[in-house]
Amino acid sequence: MPVIIVENKEKVIEKLSEIIEKTAASSISKHGKFLVGFSGGSLAPFLATGLPKIKTDFSKWTIFFCDERLVPVNDPDSTFGLYKKTLIDSGAVPLKEDQFVQIKQGVSAEEAATAYENKVKEFFPNEKLPVFDLLLLGMGPDGHTCSLFPGHKLLNETSRWIAPITDSPKPPPSRVTMTFPVVNNADVCAIAASGKEKADMIKRVLVDKENLPAARVQPASGNVYWIVDKDAGLHLNK
Ligand SMILES: O=C1O[C@H](COP(=O)(O)O)[C@@H](O)[C@H](O)[C@H]1O
């Protein structure tokens, strides 16, 4: 599992952008499209800074959400809302709203998850599991990734691609999330983390190998890249 330690947050963004550029190019040359999953949280500003600098054919991109909070798009907690503002409305990259596979809002978490799963299935007809080209993941200070939280029963979900959650320990409580079978069927996963508040958890995941959600990101036949800055990687051997 490649762990890339760089000087600071700016270099995390550069490295992450390089991986995105390379993976997009190989996916587009392999099957003419790039099917990528975005997370929210600290990843959103990384992408707002990094994506405008990469060389790619954005018209070939379809963007999914690794997880999404069930709040209106104009709510500051909406992950799509963040990307809409920083990438689309700002004109930072030539991406259009309909290139984002959006999550239905104003319905129950169950209904939103089912509707989202059905949309994902349209891109992967007849597949037992989807194979995303790249999933861009984050890791919360408690070791969660997507909306898969430590100790939560969703960690053991094996039949659904997308699951609802109504008791997220991190607000807002209602969300939808990709499940581990989907995450671990991706071609490439990348987890970017910056800042000393992540250092202890990075150690627990990468050194102590505790069975935390972020440690379970292990694509069966793909790669997972960890990109961390010196502060987040404080306890890693250089
Ligand atoms: O709630 C969430 O948190 C994780 C981690 O966020 P971060 O700000 O600590 O990087 C994020 O990956 C996920 O998409 C989001 O819904």
mmCIF file of N, CA and C and ligand atoms in Angstrom, residues 38-44 46 66-69 77 79 136-142 144-147 149 168 170-172 175-176 192-193 198, ligand 1:
data_model
loop_
_atom_site.group_PDB
_atom_site.id
_atom_site.type_symbol
_atom_site.label_atom_id
_atom_site.label_comp_id
_atom_site.label_asym_id
_atom_site.label_seq_id
_atom_site.Cartn_x
_atom_site.Cartn_y
_atom_site.Cartn_z
ATOM 1 N N PHE A 38 -16.228 11.300 -5.487
ATOM 2 C CA PHE A 38 -15.719 12.360 -4.622
ATOM 3 C C PHE A 38 -16.275 12.178 -3.205
ATOM 4 N N SER A 39 -15.451 12.439 -2.205
ATOM 5 C CA SER A 39 -15.935 12.554 -0.831
ATOM 6 C C SER A 39 -16.102 14.026 -0.520
ATOM 7 N N GLY A 40 -16.551 14.299 0.723
ATOM 8 C CA GLY A 40 -16.698 15.705 1.125
ATOM 9 C C GLY A 40 -15.599 16.080 2.109
ATOM 10 N N GLY A 41 -15.935 16.920 3.054
ATOM 11 C CA GLY A 41 -14.992 17.329 4.095
ATOM 12 C C GLY A 41 -13.780 18.045 3.523
ATOM 13 N N SER A 42 -12.605 17.734 4.060
ATOM 14 C CA SER A 42 -11.396 18.468 3.674
ATOM 15 C C SER A 42 -10.976 18.199 2.232
ATOM 16 N N LEU A 43 -11.507 17.128 1.633
ATOM 17 C CA LEU A 43 -11.145 16.852 0.237
ATOM 18 C C LEU A 43 -11.644 17.954 -0.715
ATOM 19 N N ALA A 44 -12.798 18.542 -0.375
ATOM 20 C CA ALA A 44 -13.411 19.506 -1.302
ATOM 21 C C ALA A 44 -12.477 20.693 -1.597
ATOM 22 N N PHE A 46 -9.282 20.654 -1.339
ATOM 23 C CA PHE A 46 -8.114 20.116 -2.063
ATOM 24 C C PHE A 46 -8.438 20.068 -3.564
ATOM 25 N N CYS A 66 -18.962 9.460 -2.858
ATOM 26 C CA CYS A 66 -18.634 8.332 -1.975
ATOM 27 C C CYS A 66 -19.624 8.323 -0.815
ATOM 28 N N ASP A 67 -20.012 9.507 -0.395
ATOM 29 C CA ASP A 67 -21.114 9.645 0.554
ATOM 30 C C ASP A 67 -21.687 11.040 0.375
ATOM 31 N N GLU A 68 -22.881 11.235 0.870
ATOM 32 C CA GLU A 68 -23.483 12.569 0.799
ATOM 33 C C GLU A 68 -24.396 12.747 2.003
ATOM 34 N N ARG A 69 -24.429 13.981 2.468
ATOM 35 C CA ARG A 69 -25.293 14.327 3.587
ATOM 36 C C ARG A 69 -26.664 14.723 3.041
ATOM 37 N N ASP A 77 -23.527 22.062 4.683
ATOM 38 C CA ASP A 77 -23.119 20.664 4.865
ATOM 39 C C ASP A 77 -23.251 19.829 3.589
ATOM 40 N N THR A 79 -22.343 18.183 0.338
ATOM 41 C CA THR A 79 -21.108 17.954 -0.406
ATOM 42 C C THR A 79 -21.276 18.398 -1.858
ATOM 43 N N LEU A 136 -12.004 8.952 -4.401
ATOM 44 C CA LEU A 136 -11.230 9.917 -3.616
ATOM 45 C C LEU A 136 -11.852 9.972 -2.229
ATOM 46 N N LEU A 137 -11.097 9.489 -1.271
ATOM 47 C CA LEU A 137 -11.650 9.306 0.065
ATOM 48 C C LEU A 137 -10.991 10.234 1.066
ATOM 49 N N GLY A 138 -11.662 10.420 2.183
ATOM 50 C CA GLY A 138 -11.071 11.161 3.288
ATOM 51 C C GLY A 138 -11.017 10.244 4.499
ATOM 52 N N MET A 139 -10.411 10.713 5.549
ATOM 53 C CA MET A 139 -10.444 9.985 6.815
ATOM 54 C C MET A 139 -10.690 10.983 7.940
ATOM 55 N N GLY A 140 -11.784 10.785 8.657
ATOM 56 C CA GLY A 140 -12.080 11.684 9.778
ATOM 57 C C GLY A 140 -11.160 11.387 10.954
ATOM 58 N N PRO A 141 -11.095 12.301 11.919
ATOM 59 C CA PRO A 141 -10.221 12.105 13.086
ATOM 60 C C PRO A 141 -10.594 10.873 13.918
ATOM 61 N N ASP A 142 -11.802 10.327 13.709
ATOM 62 C CA ASP A 142 -12.203 9.096 14.420
ATOM 63 C C ASP A 142 -11.937 7.853 13.570
ATOM 64 N N HIS A 144 -13.185 7.348 10.464
ATOM 65 C CA HIS A 144 -14.234 7.005 9.493
ATOM 66 C C HIS A 144 -13.799 7.387 8.086
ATOM 67 N N THR A 145 -14.388 6.700 7.140
ATOM 68 C CA THR A 145 -14.205 7.062 5.736
ATOM 69 C C THR A 145 -15.573 6.901 5.082
ATOM 70 N N CYS A 146 -15.834 7.618 3.968
ATOM 71 C CA CYS A 146 -17.214 7.746 3.469
ATOM 72 C C CYS A 146 -18.079 8.127 4.678
ATOM 73 N N SER A 147 -19.275 7.514 4.836
ATOM 74 C CA SER A 147 -20.014 7.688 6.096
ATOM 75 C C SER A 147 -20.043 6.342 6.803
ATOM 76 N N PHE A 149 -18.645 4.628 9.896
ATOM 77 C CA PHE A 149 -18.083 5.068 11.176
ATOM 78 C C PHE A 149 -17.668 3.887 12.051
ATOM 79 N N SER A 168 -25.676 9.045 11.975
ATOM 80 C CA SER A 168 -24.252 9.372 11.835
ATOM 81 C C SER A 168 -23.776 10.102 13.095
ATOM 82 N N LYS A 170 -21.308 11.922 13.326
ATOM 83 C CA LYS A 170 -20.886 13.277 12.923
ATOM 84 C C LYS A 170 -22.078 13.915 12.224
ATOM 85 N N PRO A 171 -22.514 15.093 12.644
ATOM 86 C CA PRO A 171 -23.668 15.703 11.972
ATOM 87 C C PRO A 171 -23.350 16.062 10.523
ATOM 88 N N PRO A 172 -24.340 16.136 9.675
ATOM 89 C CA PRO A 172 -25.742 15.814 9.943
ATOM 90 C C PRO A 172 -25.963 14.302 10.005
ATOM 91 N N ARG A 175 -27.587 10.463 6.015
ATOM 92 C CA ARG A 175 -26.640 10.431 4.900
ATOM 93 C C ARG A 175 -26.874 9.197 4.048
ATOM 94 N N VAL A 176 -26.211 9.149 2.910
ATOM 95 C CA VAL A 176 -26.103 7.895 2.153
ATOM 96 C C VAL A 176 -24.612 7.654 1.940
ATOM 97 N N ALA A 192 -6.425 11.251 1.113
ATOM 98 C CA ALA A 192 -5.535 12.389 1.366
ATOM 99 C C ALA A 192 -5.830 12.947 2.750
ATOM 100 N N ALA A 193 -4.768 13.204 3.507
ATOM 101 C CA ALA A 193 -4.967 13.749 4.852
ATOM 102 C C ALA A 193 -3.869 14.744 5.176
ATOM 103 N N LYS A 198 -4.796 14.789 12.479
ATOM 104 C CA LYS A 198 -5.023 13.445 11.909
ATOM 105 C C LYS A 198 -3.888 12.484 12.287
HETATM 106 O O1 LIG B 1 -18.304 13.561 7.143
HETATM 107 C C1 LIG B 1 -17.420 13.322 6.345
HETATM 108 O O2 LIG B 1 -16.132 13.183 6.778
HETATM 109 C C2 LIG B 1 -15.125 12.522 6.006
HETATM 110 C C3 LIG B 1 -13.788 13.024 6.516
HETATM 111 O O3 LIG B 1 -13.777 14.427 6.443
HETATM 112 P P1 LIG B 1 -12.490 15.294 6.763
HETATM 113 O O4 LIG B 1 -12.953 16.721 6.719
HETATM 114 O O5 LIG B 1 -12.008 14.898 8.148
HETATM 115 O O6 LIG B 1 -11.491 14.985 5.707
HETATM 116 C C4 LIG B 1 -15.339 12.743 4.523
HETATM 117 O O7 LIG B 1 -14.412 11.976 3.794
HETATM 118 C C5 LIG B 1 -16.774 12.374 4.168
HETATM 119 O O8 LIG B 1 -17.003 12.491 2.781
HETATM 120 C C6 LIG B 1 -17.693 13.310 4.894
HETATM 121 O O9 LIG B 1 -19.062 13.095 4.621
#
